Amino acid sequence: MKFHGGKFWFTAAELAELKLPGLPASKRKVNERAAKECWALQADGDGMPLARPRQARGGGLEYHISILPSATRSALVRRGIALACEPAADSAPIQLSALWSWYEAQSDKVKAEAQRRARIIGQVDVMIDAGVNLSNAVQAVAIGETVGASTLWKWLSLVEGVAPSDRLPHLAPRRKGGGRESDVDADIWSIIVADYLRPSRPTFASCYSRAEDIAAERGLSLPSEKTLKRKLEREIDPRLVIARRHGADELKLMIPQQRRTVAHMHAMDWVNIDGHKFDVFVHRKGAKPGDKPIRPVMVAIQDVFSRKFLAWRIGESESAVLTRLAFADLFREYGIPGHCLLDNGRAFASKWITGGAPTRFRFKIMDHEPTGLLTALGIKTRWAKPFHGQAKPIERAFRDLADVVARAPDTEGAWTGNHIDAKPENYNERALDWDVFVALVNRVIRKHNAKRGRRTEMANGRSFDDVFAASYEVSQIRKASVEQLRIALLMGEQVRTHAKSGEITLVGNRYWAPELNQIAGKRVTIRFDPENLHSPIHVYNQAGEFLVTADLIADTGFDNMAAAKARSKADRDIVKIARELAKREQLRDAAELAALQPGAPIAELPEPKIVEPVRTRHRNGAAAAVAVEHQDTSFMNRFGAAVTQLRLVE
């Protein structure tokens, strides 16, 4: 292996100063080894000596890098002091490029020193060109620049045979990495690293103190705390430190954040929905004195393109009912969106809302489950990553509402605080009436939508209302029909009709219509208003086709004669209907069917060849025999069985 670029002639003092593996760390010991191994007498394959007189004050010898042990040569290459390559014809440009790459990676301080050295050597070149010999030129420049002559001779050796334009990488200081590695027991070091990389995040000082106790018990010594701290920072990947001490969420911050654009969308193209629990005590609607107040929940729908709140409903808890009502408001006021971004909360992953969606995260997906509201209307659902608020733009809007609504003057004394240990001094002093709180939220949201000066991507100083209106007017919007609104306002549930009557049972109530007889015992989807179970229900097949509207069958009193008469009339009506249906089908009667059957031949009975007489124990057996002999018909009729048996015997 040959070496190109950098420094590859070294004195014993320089080798000792570098403290290289494979060589002693003192000048005297290096000289002793050189004398023992006869470095001064060795030559390379071409007969060129590997030792030469030192061209500087003090004299001595310089040794070529190829005479040094392999571990020493590898260390010099690794530290960038010398650069090794195979002796190829085009190797010089490759090595020069590598040197410049190394130089570019150095600090400004190293580069400034290299430029200073190149400038001083340039003065030596100028004097030589003027006819001054090298020794006098070095002495003169050294005095003028207040640099030691020996130092200047050393710099000249670094750029020997190097073009002036390529001197900077050769003259740059290479002190980095020249120090001695800290000597620490491998087992103690592993203890320090494992102790420091714990989720409880102990300080390095405490880890070092515990390691000192273990080392003292084993009779070992440790380098200083700062030395080991620098060793840890140098050898342990910072990604591992962040992952072990701070967790995966903090580790993800080491990657640039994703920035998403909505410029390719339009109003009502994408909406996102989520729930928010207010930090305000409010009395339930219709609450009685002494009832405990609650923290109400709002389910809101936001347009992703404009960031405008389009619909919202407030209730006692986040539920599918509240979600359904919010979507009903959206369909009625603005239309049907193309896509919906939601999380996998029970209110949104409910089969009433997203039933039939193939990518639902929650609940078991069954083939016979009812088609959800969004699925039935062709709204493509997309599920946000759980516990990742950045995925939903509505979370940013909720942060504003949480401050404006919860800490408004209207809610003074009703604010609960945003954390269990951040309760205000007037905690639970009062609670708002339900209607007052709903009016406050409505007012704040409308003001939120109309506020100008928004700095979102599409607002550019406008309000959310303005952005939405401008896009809504020129976009293709799907308007909801009356039937679609009815579907939105009603819940869907999968049930099985009664095996005989076809009646449907729901929460203890019974519903029926005559058309249900035709689908008795089959699974159907019913849509109903959960807040008014006395209203009729609407029956659909599993494909979503409307079948019939079934009314509630009310229970009747035991002594209600009118209800009994109505039931009798219904019984007569259904029999009459069955009779008319049979007449309509022109059914053939049984006699006609019998006449249409082909005649079957009568099989002849074979005559027995061997007959065995049988005695009967019937008390009238003898009289029966006499009657047969005399053909007494009256007696034979009385004792028919015995007579028949006798005939068979004969």
XYZ file of C-alpha atoms in Angstrom:
650
model
C 0.000 0.000 0.000
C 1.254 3.455 -0.886
C 0.398 6.714 0.800
C -0.562 9.835 -1.107
C -1.201 13.181 0.453
C -0.859 14.365 3.978
C 2.219 13.742 6.089
C 4.103 10.470 5.765
C 7.609 11.328 7.157
C 7.802 11.433 10.966
C 10.479 11.975 13.599
C 10.653 9.945 16.786
C 9.419 12.961 18.763
C 6.387 13.371 16.488
C 5.487 9.699 16.737
C 5.731 9.813 20.521
C 3.636 12.972 20.686
C 0.833 11.421 18.633
C 0.618 8.461 21.083
C -0.187 5.955 18.346
C -1.129 2.309 18.883
C 1.768 -0.084 18.263
C 4.425 2.442 19.338
C 5.710 3.699 22.702
C 4.464 7.063 23.987
C 7.927 8.574 24.656
C 10.636 9.772 22.272
C 13.330 7.727 23.964
C 11.373 4.494 23.655
C 10.616 5.170 19.969
C 14.326 5.721 19.254
C 15.153 2.518 21.111
C 12.708 0.575 18.965
C 14.023 2.203 15.767
C 17.555 1.180 16.700
C 16.509 -2.339 17.609
C 14.633 -2.882 14.336
C 17.239 -1.012 12.245
C 14.768 1.455 10.694
C 17.638 3.609 9.424
C 18.954 0.750 7.215
C 15.655 -0.362 5.647
C 14.539 0.432 2.086
C 11.405 -0.072 -0.011
C 11.031 -2.357 -3.047
C 12.653 0.187 -5.344
C 15.725 0.482 -3.099
C 14.709 3.880 -1.745
C 15.672 4.316 1.924
C 12.812 4.544 4.432
C 14.784 6.899 6.684
C 16.239 10.303 5.773
C 18.045 13.178 7.527
C 15.734 15.762 8.972
C 15.977 19.100 7.088
C 15.583 21.354 10.110
C 17.461 22.645 13.091
C 18.446 19.863 15.446
C 18.945 17.287 12.726
C 18.013 13.700 13.427
C 16.190 11.238 11.243
C 12.695 11.080 9.782
C 11.049 7.715 9.159
C 8.616 6.894 6.363
C 5.132 5.757 7.339
C 5.550 2.421 5.575
C 8.230 1.372 8.081
C 5.809 1.720 10.999
C 3.673 -1.112 12.412
C 0.333 -1.770 10.645
C -1.700 -0.612 13.657
C 0.244 2.661 13.655
C -0.292 3.195 9.917
C -4.044 2.503 10.245
C -4.311 5.010 13.079
C -2.561 7.692 11.009
C -4.910 7.084 8.096
C -7.942 7.009 10.397
C -6.993 10.346 11.954
C -6.520 11.947 8.530
C -2.791 12.584 9.038
C -1.892 10.294 6.140
C -4.052 8.979 3.329
C -3.595 5.502 1.900
C -4.593 4.246 -1.533
C -3.700 1.578 -4.038
C -1.042 2.593 -6.566
C -3.374 3.196 -9.509
C -2.617 5.536 -12.364
C -5.588 7.782 -11.602
C -5.311 7.636 -7.809
C -3.927 11.150 -7.278
C -7.168 13.001 -8.247
C -9.204 10.656 -6.054
C -6.941 11.229 -3.045
C -6.896 14.956 -3.605
C -10.705 15.010 -3.701
C -10.821 13.073 -0.435
C -8.386 15.534 1.168
C -10.488 18.505 0.128
C -13.647 16.765 1.420
C -11.930 16.307 4.758
C -10.799 19.961 4.739
C -14.334 21.225 4.037
C -15.601 19.337 7.077
C -13.223 21.163 9.442
C -14.060 24.197 11.571
C -13.391 27.791 10.549
C -10.572 27.934 13.085
C -8.722 25.042 11.418
C -9.250 26.570 7.963
C -7.961 29.980 9.118
C -4.792 28.365 10.483
C -4.247 26.486 7.211
C -4.604 29.724 5.247
C -2.102 31.470 7.559
C 0.448 28.715 7.049
C -0.041 28.755 3.269
C 0.484 32.536 3.236
C 3.777 32.226 5.162
C 5.035 29.433 2.891
C 4.080 31.591 -0.072
C 6.533 34.224 1.178
C 9.278 31.575 1.206
C 8.456 30.744 -2.417
C 8.680 34.425 -3.377
C 12.148 34.751 -1.834
C 13.372 31.577 -3.539
C 12.136 32.906 -6.881
C 14.144 36.099 -6.137
C 17.313 34.004 -5.895
C 17.563 33.496 -2.099
C 18.503 29.975 -1.035
C 16.003 27.919 0.992
C 17.780 28.154 4.359
C 18.116 31.924 4.237
C 14.547 32.303 3.030
C 13.225 30.187 5.905
C 15.254 32.168 8.442
C 14.098 35.524 7.057
C 10.405 34.592 6.880
C 10.505 33.009 10.344
C 11.856 36.224 11.836
C 9.361 38.399 9.957
C 6.322 36.309 10.866
C 7.497 35.511 14.431
C 7.371 31.814 13.665
C 9.963 29.290 14.757
C 12.254 28.182 11.971
C 11.774 24.566 12.957
C 8.034 25.036 12.692
C 8.411 26.558 9.241
C 10.625 23.665 8.129
C 7.912 21.290 9.361
C 5.273 23.080 7.291
C 7.492 22.909 4.229
C 7.796 19.129 4.664
C 4.000 18.825 4.694
C 3.659 20.416 1.247
C 6.709 18.858 -0.359
C 5.795 18.034 -3.948
C 2.267 19.493 -3.570
C 0.982 22.149 -5.965
C 0.454 25.553 -4.323
C -3.273 25.412 -5.087
C -3.655 22.171 -3.080
C -1.627 23.118 0.011
C -4.528 24.016 2.322
C -5.662 20.431 3.153
C -2.017 19.436 3.815
C -1.323 22.416 6.078
C -4.532 22.200 8.122
C -3.887 21.224 11.784
C -4.750 17.636 12.633
C -4.922 17.774 16.402
C -8.448 16.306 16.484
C -8.400 12.726 17.645
C -4.769 12.811 18.640
C -5.407 12.367 22.354
C -5.218 9.127 24.269
C -8.386 7.088 24.588
C -9.795 6.931 28.100
C -9.022 3.634 29.743
C -12.129 2.260 31.470
C -13.144 -1.269 32.338
C -15.619 -2.623 29.764
C -18.020 -3.994 32.381
C -18.021 -0.743 34.379
C -18.604 1.211 31.168
C -21.602 -0.951 30.262
C -23.019 -0.316 33.748
C -22.663 3.456 33.311
C -24.334 3.392 29.876
C -27.230 1.176 31.002
C -27.754 3.276 34.132
C -27.776 6.534 32.177
C -30.117 5.258 29.442
C -33.089 4.669 31.748
C -36.563 6.235 31.291
C -36.251 7.904 34.712
C -33.468 10.057 33.197
C -30.873 10.070 36.007
C -28.092 12.656 35.844
C -24.717 11.489 34.590
C -23.179 12.597 37.872
C -25.369 10.161 39.817
C -24.582 7.361 37.372
C -20.861 8.099 37.698
C -21.112 8.072 41.487
C -22.769 4.640 41.501
C -20.188 3.321 39.026
C -17.394 4.638 41.274
C -18.726 2.598 44.184
C -18.811 -0.564 42.064
C -15.312 0.104 40.694
C -13.918 0.711 44.179
C -15.390 -2.571 45.380
C -13.671 -4.367 42.493
C -10.376 -2.539 42.991
C -10.638 -0.578 39.727
C -10.073 3.104 38.976
C -12.137 5.362 36.729
C -11.238 8.376 34.585
C -12.813 11.667 35.547
C -16.520 12.286 35.227
C -16.065 14.805 32.399
C -13.861 12.372 30.478
C -16.489 9.632 30.624
C -19.253 12.108 29.781
C -17.366 13.099 26.636
C -16.815 9.417 25.861
C -20.543 8.746 26.136
C -21.420 11.705 23.898
C -18.832 10.529 21.383
C -19.663 6.812 21.277
C -23.411 6.543 22.039
C -25.748 7.498 19.214
C -27.908 10.469 20.305
C -30.960 8.761 18.784
C -30.552 5.931 21.269
C -30.206 8.420 24.130
C -33.413 10.243 23.124
C -35.361 7.017 22.584
C -34.360 5.486 25.929
C -34.515 8.595 28.117
C -37.369 10.571 26.505
C -39.446 8.079 24.528
C -40.576 7.571 20.954
C -42.531 10.834 20.739
C -39.445 12.891 21.495
C -37.416 10.766 19.090
C -39.800 11.633 16.241
C -38.946 15.314 16.718
C -35.493 14.549 15.331
C -37.175 14.214 11.914
C -38.492 17.384 10.216
C -42.204 17.819 10.743
C -44.550 17.021 7.882
C -46.197 20.028 6.293
C -49.448 19.289 4.475
C -51.184 21.482 1.916
C -54.883 21.862 1.092
C -54.425 23.974 -2.024
C -55.679 21.123 -4.231
C -58.955 20.805 -2.275
C -62.150 22.827 -2.190
C -64.925 23.551 0.275
C -66.855 20.436 1.396
C -64.233 18.181 -0.186
C -62.911 17.085 3.215
C -64.384 17.561 6.662
C -63.101 16.360 10.003
C -65.122 15.638 13.106
C -64.149 15.335 16.744
C -65.490 15.798 20.240
C -64.435 18.284 22.919
C -65.315 18.312 26.611
C -65.577 21.833 28.020
C -63.940 22.771 31.319
C -67.155 24.388 32.536
C -69.771 23.210 35.017
C -73.253 23.275 33.460
C -76.633 22.106 34.767
C -78.272 19.365 32.731
C -81.211 20.338 30.598
C -84.260 20.013 32.815
C -82.152 19.388 35.909
C -83.764 19.527 39.317
C -82.417 21.537 42.265
C -79.580 19.680 43.917
C -78.588 17.720 40.794
C -74.853 17.516 40.239
C -73.634 19.660 37.302
C -71.753 18.147 34.385
C -69.080 19.153 31.900
C -70.844 19.214 28.515
C -69.393 17.730 25.361
C -69.507 19.195 21.862
C -69.267 17.188 18.640
C -68.197 19.557 15.870
C -67.556 19.239 12.129
C -64.929 21.438 10.474
C -64.199 22.059 6.808
C -60.560 21.105 6.201
C -60.050 23.490 3.272
C -61.265 26.668 4.970
C -61.015 25.596 8.662
C -64.580 26.815 9.220
C -66.864 25.143 11.787
C -69.842 23.924 9.753
C -71.985 22.095 12.300
C -71.904 21.310 16.000
C -74.090 19.771 18.662
C -73.745 19.907 22.458
C -74.749 17.067 24.754
C -73.960 15.331 27.989
C -71.544 12.831 26.442
C -69.866 12.056 23.142
C -72.235 9.597 21.488
C -73.451 8.365 18.136
C -76.710 10.290 18.688
C -74.829 13.582 18.998
C -72.727 12.694 15.969
C -75.822 11.869 13.922
C -77.440 15.197 14.771
C -74.289 17.116 13.827
C -74.139 15.378 10.452
C -77.850 16.035 9.924
C -77.207 19.765 10.423
C -74.301 19.606 7.977
C -76.367 17.844 5.299
C -79.279 20.218 5.679
C -77.264 23.465 5.670
C -74.373 22.745 3.285
C -74.731 19.341 1.637
C -72.890 16.029 1.627
C -69.055 16.129 1.861
C -66.783 13.908 -0.199
C -64.493 12.706 2.581
C -64.581 12.657 6.364
C -61.577 12.424 8.675
C -62.388 10.983 12.105
C -60.789 9.031 14.903
C -61.784 5.627 16.223
C -63.809 6.863 19.182
C -66.982 4.968 19.980
C -69.155 7.837 18.787
C -67.577 7.808 15.309
C -66.630 4.147 14.814
C -70.169 3.140 15.797
C -71.951 0.947 13.264
C -74.717 3.591 13.152
C -72.213 6.078 11.715
C -69.581 4.080 9.819
C -71.098 0.605 9.629
C -69.863 -1.237 6.566
C -66.646 0.785 6.265
C -63.864 -1.753 5.590
C -61.179 0.149 7.537
C -62.946 0.698 10.845
C -60.603 0.215 13.808
C -63.141 -0.457 16.535
C -65.773 -3.181 16.914
C -65.977 -6.422 14.998
C -66.974 -5.968 11.349
C -69.762 -8.367 10.350
C -71.222 -8.969 6.897
C -74.794 -8.584 8.090
C -74.325 -5.366 10.071
C -76.363 -2.336 8.931
C -74.867 0.186 6.565
C -73.755 3.276 8.504
C -74.818 6.829 7.780
C -71.594 7.923 6.105
C -71.214 4.667 4.201
C -74.793 4.824 2.888
C -74.321 8.368 1.569
C -71.072 7.540 -0.221
C -68.843 9.600 2.106
C -65.329 8.154 2.117
C -64.098 7.797 5.676
C -60.467 8.180 6.672
C -59.270 7.320 10.174
C -56.775 9.563 11.925
C -53.879 8.060 13.846
C -54.934 7.468 17.466
C -53.404 9.800 20.081
C -51.982 12.012 17.328
C -53.690 15.386 17.514
C -51.635 16.899 14.686
C -53.480 14.668 12.222
C -56.764 16.586 12.719
C -56.891 20.362 12.082
C -59.931 20.676 14.341
C -57.745 20.093 17.407
C -56.089 23.486 16.817
C -59.495 25.175 16.738
C -60.572 23.408 19.947
C -57.567 24.931 21.710
C -58.884 28.407 20.927
C -62.424 27.526 21.993
C -61.229 25.979 25.245
C -59.745 29.315 26.259
C -62.442 31.675 24.942
C -65.468 29.702 26.148
C -64.157 28.331 29.427
C -62.673 31.615 30.658
C -65.289 34.023 29.358
C -66.881 36.452 31.863
C -70.117 34.493 31.432
C -68.489 31.385 32.936
C -66.795 33.053 35.908
C -67.100 30.711 38.879
C -68.028 27.771 36.636
C -64.564 27.146 35.167
C -63.152 23.822 36.399
C -59.519 24.413 35.471
C -57.730 22.582 32.677
C -56.002 20.097 34.967
C -56.757 18.301 38.194
C -54.099 20.284 40.064
C -54.899 23.611 38.353
C -58.265 24.406 39.920
C -59.147 28.093 40.327
C -59.837 29.686 43.685
C -63.566 29.913 42.926
C -63.806 26.275 41.829
C -67.385 24.935 41.705
C -68.773 28.237 42.874
C -71.602 28.144 40.339
C -72.861 26.286 37.282
C -74.370 27.709 34.101
C -77.840 26.945 32.858
C -77.881 24.685 29.840
C -79.498 27.151 27.450
C -77.164 29.942 28.540
C -74.107 27.791 27.873
C -75.357 26.626 24.457
C -76.018 30.242 23.443
C -72.498 31.193 24.571
C -70.891 28.424 22.503
C -72.943 29.318 19.427
C -71.896 32.954 19.719
C -68.210 32.132 20.169
C -68.106 29.724 17.204
C -69.786 32.185 14.856
C -67.287 34.848 15.939
C -64.462 32.335 15.449
C -65.582 31.731 11.852
C -65.974 35.439 11.068
C -62.693 36.660 12.563
C -60.458 38.258 9.940
C -56.686 38.192 9.737
C -56.333 34.420 9.709
C -52.876 33.166 8.748
C -53.718 29.708 7.431
C -52.563 28.557 4.010
C -55.795 29.482 2.226
C -56.991 32.388 4.410
C -54.094 34.794 3.781
C -55.635 37.469 5.996
C -59.265 36.591 5.314
C -61.760 34.953 7.665
C -62.748 31.299 7.596
C -66.225 32.359 6.445
C -64.773 34.238 3.469
C -62.533 31.348 2.423
C -65.387 28.857 2.617
C -67.879 31.064 0.767
C -65.472 31.820 -2.081
C -64.778 28.121 -2.686
C -68.342 26.932 -2.013
C -69.751 29.110 -4.782
C -67.539 27.603 -7.495
C -67.355 23.976 -6.263
C -69.529 21.019 -7.116
C -71.579 20.292 -3.989
C -73.836 17.285 -3.427
C -77.099 18.406 -1.897
C -78.990 16.056 0.429
C -82.453 14.843 -0.596
C -85.380 14.493 1.772
C -84.814 10.747 1.967
C -81.122 11.257 2.799
C -81.993 13.732 5.515
C -84.453 11.233 6.951
C -81.715 8.590 6.981
C -79.393 11.014 8.722
C -81.922 11.780 11.418
C -82.670 8.115 12.143
C -80.529 5.402 13.645
C -79.976 2.061 11.924
C -80.136 -1.285 13.708
C -79.963 -4.876 12.454
C -82.821 -7.078 13.699
C -84.610 -10.277 12.742
C -88.343 -10.238 12.154
C -90.687 -12.626 13.956
C -90.647 -16.086 12.416
C -94.437 -16.136 11.843
C -95.928 -12.669 12.051
C -92.903 -10.674 10.884
C -93.265 -8.194 13.746
C -90.184 -6.297 14.940
C -89.238 -5.860 18.586
C -87.073 -2.920 19.665
C -86.340 -1.928 23.280
C -89.527 -3.647 24.459
C -91.711 -2.029 21.788
C -93.333 -3.931 18.934
C -93.798 -2.660 15.374
C -95.720 -4.276 12.539
C -97.134 -3.758 9.077
C -98.938 -6.321 6.853
C -96.053 -6.303 4.367
C -93.770 -7.735 7.064
C -95.493 -11.123 6.622
C -93.518 -11.596 3.420
C -90.147 -11.246 5.196
C -90.974 -13.126 8.392
C -87.887 -14.582 10.029
C -85.429 -12.589 7.915
C -82.803 -10.010 8.908
C -83.664 -6.421 8.108
C -82.288 -2.982 8.888
C -84.586 -0.643 10.746
C -84.108 3.100 11.019
C -85.697 4.921 13.889
C -85.456 8.001 16.044
C -83.906 6.925 19.348
C -85.355 9.969 21.071
C -88.915 9.072 20.007
C -89.424 5.316 20.017
C -93.217 5.742 19.720
C -92.852 7.040 16.179
C -92.980 4.606 13.217
C -89.865 2.767 12.155
C -88.652 2.365 8.587
C -87.630 -1.077 7.389
C -84.881 -1.694 4.803
C -83.406 -4.887 3.464
C -79.710 -5.618 3.912
C -78.953 -4.018 0.552
C -80.365 -0.727 1.826
C -83.629 -0.824 -0.189
C -86.664 0.622 1.534
C -89.413 -1.929 2.230
C -92.140 -0.566 4.488
C -92.935 1.758 7.381
C -94.121 -0.135 10.469
C -96.247 1.464 13.180
C -95.985 0.868 16.907
C -98.204 -1.891 18.314
C -99.440 -0.472 21.577
C -100.339 -2.722 24.514
C -104.055 -2.788 25.353
C -105.918 -3.084 28.623
C -107.250 -6.448 29.721
C -110.855 -5.182 29.683
C -110.567 -3.011 26.564
C -113.460 -4.280 24.404
C -112.700 -1.905 21.553
C -109.216 -3.340 21.235
C -110.616 -6.872 21.336
C -113.048 -6.041 18.527
C -110.253 -4.469 16.497
C -108.202 -7.620 16.935
C -111.141 -9.798 15.819
C -111.590 -7.617 12.776
C -107.884 -7.944 11.981
C -108.169 -11.748 12.250
C -111.138 -11.746 9.847
C -109.363 -9.410 7.482
C -106.268 -11.560 7.228
C -108.375 -14.666 6.549
C -110.306 -12.757 3.900
C -107.073 -11.581 2.339
C -105.756 -15.145 2.231
C -109.008 -16.292 0.542
C -108.740 -13.544 -2.067
C -105.133 -14.404 -2.706
C -106.063 -18.035 -3.294
C -108.802 -16.968 -5.722
C -106.362 -14.699 -7.514
C -103.953 -17.581 -7.946
C -106.829 -19.786 -9.327
C -105.803 -22.763 -7.240
C -107.105 -26.210 -8.265
C -109.163 -28.170 -5.729
C -108.168 -31.552 -4.319
C -110.636 -33.554 -6.476
C -109.183 -32.098 -9.649
C -105.696 -32.914 -8.483
C -106.735 -36.500 -7.675
C -108.305 -36.944 -11.080
C -105.110 -35.835 -12.744
C -103.118 -38.606 -11.060
C -102.387 -41.608 -13.405
C -104.038 -44.964 -12.370
C -101.816 -47.471 -10.587
C -102.107 -51.292 -11.381
C -103.490 -53.581 -8.613
C -101.033 -56.264 -7.581
C -102.362 -59.896 -7.556
C -102.016 -61.835 -4.292
C -100.095 -65.136 -4.621
C -101.818 -68.386 -3.495
C -100.076 -70.212 -0.589
C -99.022 -73.796 -1.389
C -98.648 -74.949 2.234
C -101.380 -74.156 4.726
C -100.990 -74.830 8.423
C -104.107 -74.908 10.651
C -104.026 -72.544 13.620
C -105.923 -73.039 16.820
C -107.465 -69.952 18.248
C -107.995 -69.392 21.942
C -110.981 -67.136 21.358
C -113.829 -68.401 23.549
C -116.190 -68.168 20.624
C -113.816 -69.934 18.256
C -115.912 -73.167 18.008
C -119.142 -71.247 17.428
C -117.392 -69.240 14.743
C -116.294 -72.439 13.019
C -119.871 -73.739 12.999
C -121.140 -70.428 11.640
C -118.633 -70.569 8.819
C -119.675 -74.108 8.027
C -123.403 -73.209 7.956
C -122.863 -69.726 6.486
C -124.506 -67.959 9.464
C -123.962 -64.339 8.457
C -125.320 -62.741 11.622
C -122.884 -64.640 13.765
C -120.094 -64.018 11.348
C -120.635 -60.307 11.641
C -120.395 -60.504 15.413
C -117.217 -62.536 15.394
C -115.627 -61.154 12.270
C -112.077 -61.410 13.490
C -112.294 -65.065 14.374
C -114.076 -65.879 11.129
C -111.420 -64.108 9.104
C -108.709 -66.011 10.904
C -110.414 -69.313 10.176
C -110.696 -68.468 6.507
C -107.035 -67.708 6.327
C -106.265 -71.045 7.937
C -108.400 -72.862 5.393
